Amino acid sequence: PSSIPTPIPVSSKMSAAMHAPASRDTIPKHVIDTGHSDMIHDVQADYYGRRIATCSSDRSIKIFETDGAGGKIFEAELLGHDGPVWQVAWAHPKFGSYLASVGFDRRVILWSEASKGVWRKSYEYLWHASSVNALAFAPHPLGLALAVASSDGFASVLSHNPATNSWTERRLAEPAASPPGP
């Protein structure tokens, strides 16, 4: 008696159908056609699940709002990166409508919604020497703050001071030393 499950035979026709990309004419209703012209790297829902943001190698971020029937309605396209955008994150709504993005162009951009569907750059951080690949907002009791990580070996924490409407920038780590050569 073996504990390894017996594989279920799958015909090549069935396998091809399972792995074939969907054509734009056959997109299921629950799938969102984002309109991005290149690979999508991340999608994030806001705190209430009423909006989603996507980011792509096409250098754009797109924001969609739910229509109440499970569908999504295009709301805005944010342009400000000079390369692929790797990740997006929503701030806690306590601070207003803020979305952060990071990308290959070494930029961290904090976007704010000026009015319904109208977004602007609120803050831009351009210190890292390589692609900024990841970001996360701190829990809201700590204030409006986010951490980012870069391929240059550094991580940074960006914190907003509401009294002065300014940002504090801290680098957290020295890059790891390269191992000795052969």
PDB file of C-alpha atoms in Angstrom:
ATOM      1  CA  PRO A   1       0.000   0.000   0.000  1.00  0.00           C
ATOM      2  CA  SER A   2       1.551   3.245  -1.195  1.00  0.00           C
ATOM      3  CA  SER A   3       0.688   6.688   0.154  1.00  0.00           C
ATOM      4  CA  ILE A   4       1.513   8.306  -3.191  1.00  0.00           C
ATOM      5  CA  PRO A   5      -1.703   9.186  -5.030  1.00  0.00           C
ATOM      6  CA  THR A   6      -2.217   7.679  -8.459  1.00  0.00           C
ATOM      7  CA  PRO A   7      -2.116  10.347 -11.172  1.00  0.00           C
ATOM      8  CA  ILE A   8      -5.355  10.908 -13.043  1.00  0.00           C
ATOM      9  CA  PRO A   9      -4.836  10.623 -16.796  1.00  0.00           C
ATOM     10  CA  VAL A  10      -5.605  13.826 -18.682  1.00  0.00           C
ATOM     11  CA  SER A  11      -5.979  13.859 -22.434  1.00  0.00           C
ATOM     12  CA  SER A  12      -3.728  16.223 -24.341  1.00  0.00           C
ATOM     13  CA  LYS A  13      -6.852  17.976 -25.639  1.00  0.00           C
ATOM     14  CA  MET A  14      -8.094  18.533 -22.074  1.00  0.00           C
ATOM     15  CA  SER A  15      -4.622  19.609 -20.925  1.00  0.00           C
ATOM     16  CA  ALA A  16      -4.364  22.139 -23.745  1.00  0.00           C
ATOM     17  CA  ALA A  17      -7.788  23.546 -22.859  1.00  0.00           C
ATOM     18  CA  MET A  18      -6.829  23.836 -19.171  1.00  0.00           C
ATOM     19  CA  HIS A  19      -3.615  25.727 -19.947  1.00  0.00           C
ATOM     20  CA  ALA A  20      -4.717  27.799 -22.929  1.00  0.00           C
ATOM     21  CA  PRO A  21      -4.861  31.541 -22.301  1.00  0.00           C
ATOM     22  CA  ALA A  22      -8.348  33.006 -22.386  1.00  0.00           C
ATOM     23  CA  SER A  23      -9.074  35.216 -25.351  1.00  0.00           C
ATOM     24  CA  ARG A  24     -10.392  38.694 -24.611  1.00  0.00           C
ATOM     25  CA  ASP A  25     -13.693  37.578 -26.162  1.00  0.00           C
ATOM     26  CA  THR A  26     -14.158  34.825 -23.574  1.00  0.00           C
ATOM     27  CA  ILE A  27     -13.170  36.576 -20.337  1.00  0.00           C
ATOM     28  CA  PRO A  28     -15.391  35.294 -17.527  1.00  0.00           C
ATOM     29  CA  LYS A  29     -17.623  37.862 -15.816  1.00  0.00           C
ATOM     30  CA  HIS A  30     -15.664  37.701 -12.552  1.00  0.00           C
ATOM     31  CA  VAL A  31     -12.358  38.591 -14.286  1.00  0.00           C
ATOM     32  CA  ILE A  32     -11.430  42.247 -14.719  1.00  0.00           C
ATOM     33  CA  ASP A  33     -10.000  43.379 -18.031  1.00  0.00           C
ATOM     34  CA  THR A  34      -7.612  45.978 -16.640  1.00  0.00           C
ATOM     35  CA  GLY A  35      -6.558  47.369 -19.980  1.00  0.00           C
ATOM     36  CA  HIS A  36      -2.872  47.102 -19.043  1.00  0.00           C
ATOM     37  CA  SER A  37      -0.703  46.619 -22.116  1.00  0.00           C
ATOM     38  CA  ASP A  38       1.898  44.474 -20.348  1.00  0.00           C
ATOM     39  CA  MET A  39       2.300  42.036 -17.467  1.00  0.00           C
ATOM     40  CA  ILE A  40       0.444  42.821 -14.226  1.00  0.00           C
ATOM     41  CA  HIS A  41       2.664  42.464 -11.140  1.00  0.00           C
ATOM     42  CA  ASP A  42       0.325  43.225  -8.256  1.00  0.00           C
ATOM     43  CA  VAL A  43      -3.290  43.876  -7.331  1.00  0.00           C
ATOM     44  CA  GLN A  44      -4.460  45.156  -3.942  1.00  0.00           C
ATOM     45  CA  ALA A  45      -7.895  45.854  -2.491  1.00  0.00           C
ATOM     46  CA  ASP A  46      -8.417  48.856  -0.240  1.00  0.00           C
ATOM     47  CA  TYR A  47      -9.387  48.493   3.437  1.00  0.00           C
ATOM     48  CA  TYR A  48     -13.112  48.249   2.693  1.00  0.00           C
ATOM     49  CA  GLY A  49     -12.773  46.155  -0.467  1.00  0.00           C
ATOM     50  CA  ARG A  50     -14.495  48.888  -2.505  1.00  0.00           C
ATOM     51  CA  ARG A  51     -11.530  49.633  -4.755  1.00  0.00           C
ATOM     52  CA  ILE A  52      -8.672  47.713  -6.259  1.00  0.00           C
ATOM     53  CA  ALA A  53      -5.382  48.970  -7.660  1.00  0.00           C
ATOM     54  CA  THR A  54      -3.289  47.117 -10.228  1.00  0.00           C
ATOM     55  CA  CYS A  55       0.255  47.804 -11.406  1.00  0.00           C
ATOM     56  CA  SER A  56       2.123  46.637 -14.460  1.00  0.00           C
ATOM     57  CA  SER A  57       5.259  46.559 -16.563  1.00  0.00           C
ATOM     58  CA  ASP A  58       3.476  49.127 -18.767  1.00  0.00           C
ATOM     59  CA  ARG A  59       4.549  51.712 -16.114  1.00  0.00           C
ATOM     60  CA  SER A  60       1.006  52.417 -14.985  1.00  0.00           C
ATOM     61  CA  ILE A  61      -1.280  51.919 -12.016  1.00  0.00           C
ATOM     62  CA  LYS A  62      -5.002  51.523 -12.568  1.00  0.00           C
ATOM     63  CA  ILE A  63      -7.722  51.982  -9.980  1.00  0.00           C
ATOM     64  CA  PHE A  64     -11.149  50.346 -10.187  1.00  0.00           C
ATOM     65  CA  GLU A  65     -14.213  50.764  -7.988  1.00  0.00           C
ATOM     66  CA  THR A  66     -16.840  48.112  -7.317  1.00  0.00           C
ATOM     67  CA  ASP A  67     -20.212  48.766  -8.930  1.00  0.00           C
ATOM     68  CA  GLY A  68     -22.252  47.068  -6.204  1.00  0.00           C
ATOM     69  CA  ALA A  69     -23.084  44.077  -8.416  1.00  0.00           C
ATOM     70  CA  GLY A  70     -19.651  42.462  -8.196  1.00  0.00           C
ATOM     71  CA  GLY A  71     -18.247  44.232 -11.245  1.00  0.00           C
ATOM     72  CA  LYS A  72     -15.486  46.814 -11.347  1.00  0.00           C
ATOM     73  CA  ILE A  73     -15.605  50.259 -12.934  1.00  0.00           C
ATOM     74  CA  PHE A  74     -12.424  51.962 -14.161  1.00  0.00           C
ATOM     75  CA  GLU A  75     -11.732  55.042 -12.057  1.00  0.00           C
ATOM     76  CA  ALA A  76      -8.210  56.336 -12.741  1.00  0.00           C
ATOM     77  CA  GLU A  77      -4.836  55.669 -14.314  1.00  0.00           C
ATOM     78  CA  LEU A  78      -1.760  56.879 -12.439  1.00  0.00           C
ATOM     79  CA  LEU A  79       1.383  57.626 -14.431  1.00  0.00           C
ATOM     80  CA  GLY A  80       4.646  58.624 -12.771  1.00  0.00           C
ATOM     81  CA  HIS A  81       7.026  55.668 -12.944  1.00  0.00           C
ATOM     82  CA  ASP A  82       9.716  55.375 -15.633  1.00  0.00           C
ATOM     83  CA  GLY A  83       9.758  51.582 -15.613  1.00  0.00           C
ATOM     84  CA  PRO A  84       7.755  48.568 -14.462  1.00  0.00           C
ATOM     85  CA  VAL A  85       5.713  49.106 -11.301  1.00  0.00           C
ATOM     86  CA  TRP A  86       6.211  46.114  -9.013  1.00  0.00           C
ATOM     87  CA  GLN A  87       3.847  46.665  -6.113  1.00  0.00           C
ATOM     88  CA  VAL A  88       1.085  48.887  -4.732  1.00  0.00           C
ATOM     89  CA  ALA A  89      -0.410  49.242  -1.239  1.00  0.00           C
ATOM     90  CA  TRP A  90      -3.312  51.195   0.237  1.00  0.00           C
ATOM     91  CA  ALA A  91      -2.860  53.203   3.436  1.00  0.00           C
ATOM     92  CA  HIS A  92      -5.396  52.831   6.230  1.00  0.00           C
ATOM     93  CA  PRO A  93      -8.457  55.018   5.448  1.00  0.00           C
ATOM     94  CA  LYS A  94      -7.911  56.919   8.712  1.00  0.00           C
ATOM     95  CA  PHE A  95      -5.333  58.943   6.737  1.00  0.00           C
ATOM     96  CA  GLY A  96      -7.527  59.548   3.669  1.00  0.00           C
ATOM     97  CA  SER A  97      -7.195  57.930   0.253  1.00  0.00           C
ATOM     98  CA  TYR A  98      -3.499  57.158  -0.160  1.00  0.00           C
ATOM     99  CA  LEU A  99      -1.888  54.581  -2.415  1.00  0.00           C
ATOM    100  CA  ALA A 100       1.847  53.862  -2.511  1.00  0.00           C
ATOM    101  CA  SER A 101       3.748  52.349  -5.431  1.00  0.00           C
ATOM    102  CA  VAL A 102       7.303  51.089  -6.014  1.00  0.00           C
ATOM    103  CA  GLY A 103       9.105  50.180  -9.197  1.00  0.00           C
ATOM    104  CA  PHE A 104      12.137  49.320 -11.238  1.00  0.00           C
ATOM    105  CA  ASP A 105      12.915  53.044 -11.660  1.00  0.00           C
ATOM    106  CA  ARG A 106      13.986  53.194  -7.947  1.00  0.00           C
ATOM    107  CA  ARG A 107      10.968  55.369  -7.095  1.00  0.00           C
ATOM    108  CA  VAL A 108       8.581  55.193  -4.179  1.00  0.00           C
ATOM    109  CA  ILE A 109       5.522  57.304  -4.945  1.00  0.00           C
ATOM    110  CA  LEU A 110       2.746  58.134  -2.522  1.00  0.00           C
ATOM    111  CA  TRP A 111      -0.441  59.088  -4.364  1.00  0.00           C
ATOM    112  CA  SER A 112      -3.360  60.925  -2.762  1.00  0.00           C
ATOM    113  CA  GLU A 113      -6.883  61.355  -4.034  1.00  0.00           C
ATOM    114  CA  ALA A 114      -7.547  65.093  -4.399  1.00  0.00           C
ATOM    115  CA  SER A 115     -11.211  64.528  -5.350  1.00  0.00           C
ATOM    116  CA  LYS A 116     -13.267  61.565  -6.541  1.00  0.00           C
ATOM    117  CA  GLY A 117     -11.145  59.793  -9.176  1.00  0.00           C
ATOM    118  CA  VAL A 118      -8.535  62.593  -9.319  1.00  0.00           C
ATOM    119  CA  TRP A 119      -5.152  61.450  -7.978  1.00  0.00           C
ATOM    120  CA  ARG A 120      -1.894  63.357  -7.567  1.00  0.00           C
ATOM    121  CA  LYS A 121       1.632  62.629  -6.415  1.00  0.00           C
ATOM    122  CA  SER A 122       1.775  63.504  -2.752  1.00  0.00           C
ATOM    123  CA  TYR A 123       5.367  62.461  -2.088  1.00  0.00           C
ATOM    124  CA  GLU A 124       8.199  60.890  -4.053  1.00  0.00           C
ATOM    125  CA  TYR A 125      11.265  59.164  -2.616  1.00  0.00           C
ATOM    126  CA  LEU A 126      14.203  58.519  -4.940  1.00  0.00           C
ATOM    127  CA  TRP A 127      17.170  57.503  -2.803  1.00  0.00           C
ATOM    128  CA  HIS A 128      17.692  53.823  -3.652  1.00  0.00           C
ATOM    129  CA  ALA A 129      20.383  52.818  -6.160  1.00  0.00           C
ATOM    130  CA  SER A 130      18.395  49.892  -7.599  1.00  0.00           C
ATOM    131  CA  SER A 131      14.858  48.689  -8.180  1.00  0.00           C
ATOM    132  CA  VAL A 132      12.497  49.105  -5.228  1.00  0.00           C
ATOM    133  CA  ASN A 133      10.656  45.798  -5.084  1.00  0.00           C
ATOM    134  CA  ALA A 134       8.376  45.709  -2.048  1.00  0.00           C
ATOM    135  CA  LEU A 135       6.454  47.973   0.307  1.00  0.00           C
ATOM    136  CA  ALA A 136       4.133  47.721   3.282  1.00  0.00           C
ATOM    137  CA  PHE A 137       2.301  50.289   5.372  1.00  0.00           C
ATOM    138  CA  ALA A 138       2.755  50.175   9.140  1.00  0.00           C
ATOM    139  CA  PRO A 139      -0.279  49.427  11.333  1.00  0.00           C
ATOM    140  CA  HIS A 140      -2.360  52.625  11.547  1.00  0.00           C
ATOM    141  CA  PRO A 141      -1.730  53.260  15.290  1.00  0.00           C
ATOM    142  CA  LEU A 142       1.895  53.992  14.309  1.00  0.00           C
ATOM    143  CA  GLY A 143       0.849  56.789  11.965  1.00  0.00           C
ATOM    144  CA  LEU A 144       1.198  57.131   8.211  1.00  0.00           C
ATOM    145  CA  ALA A 145       4.414  55.193   7.638  1.00  0.00           C
ATOM    146  CA  LEU A 146       5.661  52.660   5.143  1.00  0.00           C
ATOM    147  CA  ALA A 147       8.664  50.399   4.718  1.00  0.00           C
ATOM    148  CA  VAL A 148      10.238  49.647   1.343  1.00  0.00           C
ATOM    149  CA  ALA A 149      12.903  47.178   0.240  1.00  0.00           C
ATOM    150  CA  SER A 150      15.302  47.533  -2.669  1.00  0.00           C
ATOM    151  CA  SER A 151      17.619  45.337  -4.716  1.00  0.00           C
ATOM    152  CA  ASP A 152      20.470  47.572  -3.534  1.00  0.00           C
ATOM    153  CA  GLY A 153      20.376  45.760  -0.169  1.00  0.00           C
ATOM    154  CA  PHE A 154      18.792  48.617   1.734  1.00  0.00           C
ATOM    155  CA  ALA A 155      15.365  48.947   3.312  1.00  0.00           C
ATOM    156  CA  SER A 156      13.890  52.343   4.162  1.00  0.00           C
ATOM    157  CA  VAL A 157      11.118  53.560   6.437  1.00  0.00           C
ATOM    158  CA  LEU A 158       9.213  56.675   5.423  1.00  0.00           C
ATOM    159  CA  SER A 159       7.125  58.384   8.120  1.00  0.00           C
ATOM    160  CA  HIS A 160       4.740  61.317   7.722  1.00  0.00           C
ATOM    161  CA  ASN A 161       4.689  64.140  10.270  1.00  0.00           C
ATOM    162  CA  PRO A 162       1.176  65.661  10.085  1.00  0.00           C
ATOM    163  CA  ALA A 163       2.193  68.741  12.115  1.00  0.00           C
ATOM    164  CA  THR A 164       4.683  69.854   9.455  1.00  0.00           C
ATOM    165  CA  ASN A 165       3.251  67.864   6.525  1.00  0.00           C
ATOM    166  CA  SER A 166       6.767  66.525   5.937  1.00  0.00           C
ATOM    167  CA  TRP A 167       8.356  63.087   5.651  1.00  0.00           C
ATOM    168  CA  THR A 168      11.180  61.504   7.639  1.00  0.00           C
ATOM    169  CA  GLU A 169      13.341  59.023   5.746  1.00  0.00           C
ATOM    170  CA  ARG A 170      15.433  56.332   7.462  1.00  0.00           C
ATOM    171  CA  ARG A 171      17.608  53.627   5.951  1.00  0.00           C
ATOM    172  CA  LEU A 172      17.533  50.391   7.926  1.00  0.00           C
ATOM    173  CA  ALA A 173      20.395  48.211   6.745  1.00  0.00           C
ATOM    174  CA  GLU A 174      23.758  48.281   5.116  1.00  0.00           C
ATOM    175  CA  PRO A 175      23.945  46.110   2.035  1.00  0.00           C
ATOM    176  CA  ALA A 176      25.329  42.640   2.660  1.00  0.00           C
ATOM    177  CA  ALA A 177      29.016  42.296   1.931  1.00  0.00           C
ATOM    178  CA  SER A 178      29.855  40.369  -1.195  1.00  0.00           C
ATOM    179  CA  PRO A 179      31.432  36.991  -0.566  1.00  0.00           C
ATOM    180  CA  PRO A 180      35.131  36.741  -1.380  1.00  0.00           C
ATOM    181  CA  GLY A 181      35.867  35.925  -5.017  1.00  0.00           C
ATOM    182  CA  PRO A 182      37.006  32.483  -6.196  1.00  0.00           C
TER     183      PRO A 182
END
